PDB file of C-alpha atoms in Angstrom:
ATOM      1  CA  MET X 745      -0.020   0.030   0.016  1.00 42.00           C
ATOM      2  CA  PHE X 746       2.787   2.451   0.834  1.00 45.00           C
ATOM      3  CA  LEU X 747       4.529   1.851  -2.408  1.00 46.00           C
ATOM      4  CA  SER X 748       1.491   2.575  -4.498  1.00 43.00           C
ATOM      5  CA  LEU X 749       0.846   5.779  -2.602  1.00 45.00           C
ATOM      6  CA  THR X 750       4.355   7.004  -3.187  1.00 41.00           C
ATOM      7  CA  ILE X 751       4.135   6.287  -7.029  1.00 43.00           C
ATOM      8  CA  LYS X 752       0.843   8.170  -7.042  1.00 43.00           C
ATOM      9  CA  ILE X 753       2.326  11.202  -5.317  1.00 41.00           C
ATOM     10  CA  LYS X 754       5.280  11.328  -7.701  1.00 44.00           C
ATOM     11  CA  ALA X 755       2.952  11.015 -10.727  1.00 45.00           C
ATOM     12  CA  MET X 756       0.791  13.979  -9.455  1.00 48.00           C
ATOM     13  CA  SER X 757       3.898  16.165  -8.758  1.00 61.00           C
ATOM     14  CA  ASP X 758       4.760  15.932 -12.408  1.00 83.00           C
ATOM     15  CA  MET X 759       1.642  17.984 -13.289  1.00 91.00           C
ATOM     16  CA  LEU X 760       2.136  21.751 -13.979  1.00 91.00           C
ATOM     17  CA  ASP X 761      -0.439  24.503 -14.029  1.00 93.00           C
ATOM     18  CA  LEU X 762      -0.185  26.311 -17.303  1.00 93.00           C
ATOM     19  CA  PHE X 763      -1.909  29.555 -18.499  1.00 95.00           C
ATOM     20  CA  LEU X 764      -2.081  30.227 -22.283  1.00 95.00           C
ATOM     21  CA  GLU X 765      -2.917  33.715 -23.495  1.00 95.00           C
ATOM     22  CA  PRO X 766      -2.647  35.488 -26.829  1.00 94.00           C
ATOM     23  CA  ASP X 767       0.308  37.772 -27.307  1.00 91.00           C
ATOM     24  CA  GLY X 768      -0.885  41.368 -26.793  1.00 83.00           C
ATOM     25  CA  LYS X 769       2.339  42.986 -28.081  1.00 79.00           C
ATOM     26  CA  LEU X 770       1.714  42.527 -31.641  1.00 68.00           C
ATOM     27  CA  PRO X 771       1.709  45.375 -34.169  1.00 65.00           C
ATOM     28  CA  ARG X 772      -1.657  46.297 -35.482  1.00 58.00           C
ATOM     29  CA  SER X 773      -0.723  44.998 -39.016  1.00 47.00           C
ATOM     30  CA  GLN X 774      -0.473  41.315 -37.637  1.00 58.00           C
ATOM     31  CA  GLN X 775      -3.559  39.326 -37.016  1.00 69.00           C
ATOM     32  CA  ARG X 776      -4.011  38.653 -33.344  1.00 80.00           C
ATOM     33  CA  LEU X 777      -5.256  35.264 -32.322  1.00 89.00           C
ATOM     34  CA  PRO X 778      -8.345  35.039 -29.995  1.00 91.00           C
ATOM     35  CA  PRO X 779      -8.184  33.958 -26.335  1.00 93.00           C
ATOM     36  CA  LEU X 780      -9.144  30.356 -25.596  1.00 94.00           C
ATOM     37  CA  SER X 781     -12.359  29.747 -23.796  1.00 93.00           C
ATOM     38  CA  ASN X 782     -10.382  27.919 -21.015  1.00 92.00           C
ATOM     39  CA  SER X 783      -6.788  29.290 -20.718  1.00 93.00           C
ATOM     40  CA  TYR X 784      -5.893  27.362 -17.565  1.00 95.00           C
ATOM     41  CA  LEU X 785      -4.441  23.830 -18.180  1.00 94.00           C
ATOM     42  CA  LEU X 786      -3.110  21.213 -15.951  1.00 94.00           C
ATOM     43  CA  VAL X 787      -0.443  19.293 -18.106  1.00 94.00           C
ATOM     44  CA  PRO X 788       2.246  16.678 -17.501  1.00 94.00           C
ATOM     45  CA  GLY X 789       5.595  18.350 -17.164  1.00 92.00           C
ATOM     46  CA  ARG X 790       6.980  16.100 -19.931  1.00 93.00           C
ATOM     47  CA  SER X 791       4.603  17.626 -22.402  1.00 94.00           C
ATOM     48  CA  ASN X 792       6.359  19.456 -25.156  1.00 95.00           C
ATOM     49  CA  VAL X 793       5.785  22.577 -27.050  1.00 95.00           C
ATOM     50  CA  VAL X 794       4.557  20.595 -30.110  1.00 94.00           C
ATOM     51  CA  SER X 795       1.802  19.051 -28.191  1.00 95.00           C
ATOM     52  CA  LEU X 796       0.758  22.459 -26.887  1.00 95.00           C
ATOM     53  CA  LYS X 797       0.782  23.854 -30.458  1.00 94.00           C
ATOM     54  CA  GLN X 798      -1.458  20.974 -31.516  1.00 93.00           C
ATOM     55  CA  TYR X 799      -3.831  21.794 -28.724  1.00 94.00           C
ATOM     56  CA  LEU X 800      -3.957  25.446 -29.949  1.00 94.00           C
ATOM     57  CA  ILE X 801      -4.620  24.673 -33.499  1.00 92.00           C
ATOM     58  CA  GLN X 802      -7.389  22.340 -32.515  1.00 92.00           C
ATOM     59  CA  LYS X 803      -8.953  24.961 -30.182  1.00 93.00           C
ATOM     60  CA  LEU X 804      -8.430  27.869 -32.562  1.00 91.00           C
ATOM     61  CA  GLY X 805      -9.358  26.149 -35.664  1.00 90.00           C
ATOM     62  CA  LEU X 806      -6.118  26.707 -37.466  1.00 87.00           C
ATOM     63  CA  LYS X 807      -4.764  24.394 -40.120  1.00 85.00           C
ATOM     64  CA  ASP X 808      -1.055  23.945 -39.370  1.00 80.00           C
ATOM     65  CA  SER X 809       0.878  23.927 -35.981  1.00 71.00           C
ATOM     66  CA  SER X 810       3.758  25.660 -37.781  1.00 76.00           C
ATOM     67  CA  LEU X 811       1.509  28.741 -37.884  1.00 83.00           C
ATOM     68  CA  VAL X 812       1.609  29.081 -34.011  1.00 91.00           C
ATOM     69  CA  GLU X 813       4.521  30.293 -31.961  1.00 93.00           C
ATOM     70  CA  LEU X 814       4.673  30.015 -28.216  1.00 95.00           C
ATOM     71  CA  LEU X 815       6.571  32.512 -26.002  1.00 94.00           C
ATOM     72  CA  CYS X 816       7.898  32.638 -22.467  1.00 93.00           C
ATOM     73  CA  ASN X 817       8.927  35.961 -21.245  1.00 90.00           C
ATOM     74  CA  ASP X 818       8.473  37.452 -24.758  1.00 89.00           C
ATOM     75  CA  PHE X 819      11.044  34.921 -26.257  1.00 91.00           C
ATOM     76  CA  PRO X 820      10.007  32.163 -28.813  1.00 94.00           C
ATOM     77  CA  VAL X 821      10.178  28.690 -27.278  1.00 94.00           C
ATOM     78  CA  GLY X 822      11.543  25.818 -29.314  1.00 94.00           C
ATOM     79  CA  ASP X 823       9.390  22.804 -30.107  1.00 94.00           C
ATOM     80  CA  GLU X 824      11.774  20.442 -28.510  1.00 94.00           C
ATOM     81  CA  PHE X 825      11.375  21.887 -24.994  1.00 94.00           C
ATOM     82  CA  SER X 826       9.133  20.303 -22.396  1.00 95.00           C
ATOM     83  CA  VAL X 827       6.835  22.313 -20.129  1.00 93.00           C
ATOM     84  CA  SER X 828       8.895  21.326 -17.078  1.00 92.00           C
ATOM     85  CA  PHE X 829      12.094  22.581 -18.729  1.00 92.00           C
ATOM     86  CA  ILE X 830      10.444  25.871 -19.559  1.00 93.00           C
ATOM     87  CA  SER X 831       9.082  26.365 -16.077  1.00 90.00           C
ATOM     88  CA  ARG X 832      12.547  25.659 -14.489  1.00 88.00           C
ATOM     89  CA  TYR X 833      14.884  27.509 -16.745  1.00 87.00           C
ATOM     90  CA  TRP X 834      12.920  30.082 -18.860  1.00 80.00           C
ATOM     91  CA  SER X 835      10.281  31.434 -16.290  1.00 77.00           C
ATOM     92  CA  ASN X 836      11.413  34.516 -14.437  1.00 68.00           C
ATOM     93  CA  THR X 837       8.780  34.158 -11.726  1.00 67.00           C
ATOM     94  CA  ASP X 838       8.208  31.973  -8.778  1.00 67.00           C
ATOM     95  CA  ASP X 839       4.378  31.793  -9.560  1.00 71.00           C
ATOM     96  CA  GLU X 840       3.025  28.286  -9.391  1.00 81.00           C
ATOM     97  CA  VAL X 841       1.353  28.895 -12.890  1.00 89.00           C
ATOM     98  CA  LEU X 842       3.556  28.928 -15.909  1.00 92.00           C
ATOM     99  CA  LEU X 843       2.443  31.753 -18.330  1.00 93.00           C
ATOM    100  CA  LEU X 844       2.972  31.202 -22.041  1.00 94.00           C
ATOM    101  CA  LYS X 845       1.713  33.429 -24.739  1.00 95.00           C
ATOM    102  CA  TYR X 846       0.886  32.520 -28.310  1.00 94.00           C
ATOM    103  CA  ARG X 847       0.811  34.233 -31.610  1.00 91.00           C
ATOM    104  CA  LEU X 848       0.988  33.652 -35.349  1.00 88.00           C
ATOM    105  CA  GLN X 849       4.444  32.643 -36.417  1.00 82.00           C
ATOM    106  CA  GLU X 850       6.529  35.521 -37.662  1.00 68.00           C
ATOM    107  CA  GLU X 851       7.656  35.310 -41.213  1.00 62.00           C
ATOM    108  CA  GLY X 852      11.159  33.827 -41.604  1.00 55.00           C
ATOM    109  CA  ASN X 853      11.253  32.517 -37.964  1.00 55.00           C
ATOM    110  CA  THR X 854      10.938  28.797 -37.271  1.00 51.00           C
ATOM    111  CA  SER X 855      10.957  27.270 -33.758  1.00 48.00           C
TER     112      SER X 855
END
């Protein structure tokens, strides 16, 4: 019984709170993406940026995940990074919720 409880606690501790919001710092000439109906997510820390982009294209009705760019502290985040890595090494705050912003991919920029 004790062993299974320990495993369950470890599995739960891998979950991270995430808040996704559209980037509000876009020039007026660029199309802004709408906010999500539910911007708060509880995701496994091992989830990567690609899976978050797939979630966004599904919720926003876009055709291709390469159209979406995720940012942490106003810097684009590469597709290979996990949410846990971003939370530990990119986030400048001690908040329990990781804030990521999304926008349309800038021309000539690939994650």
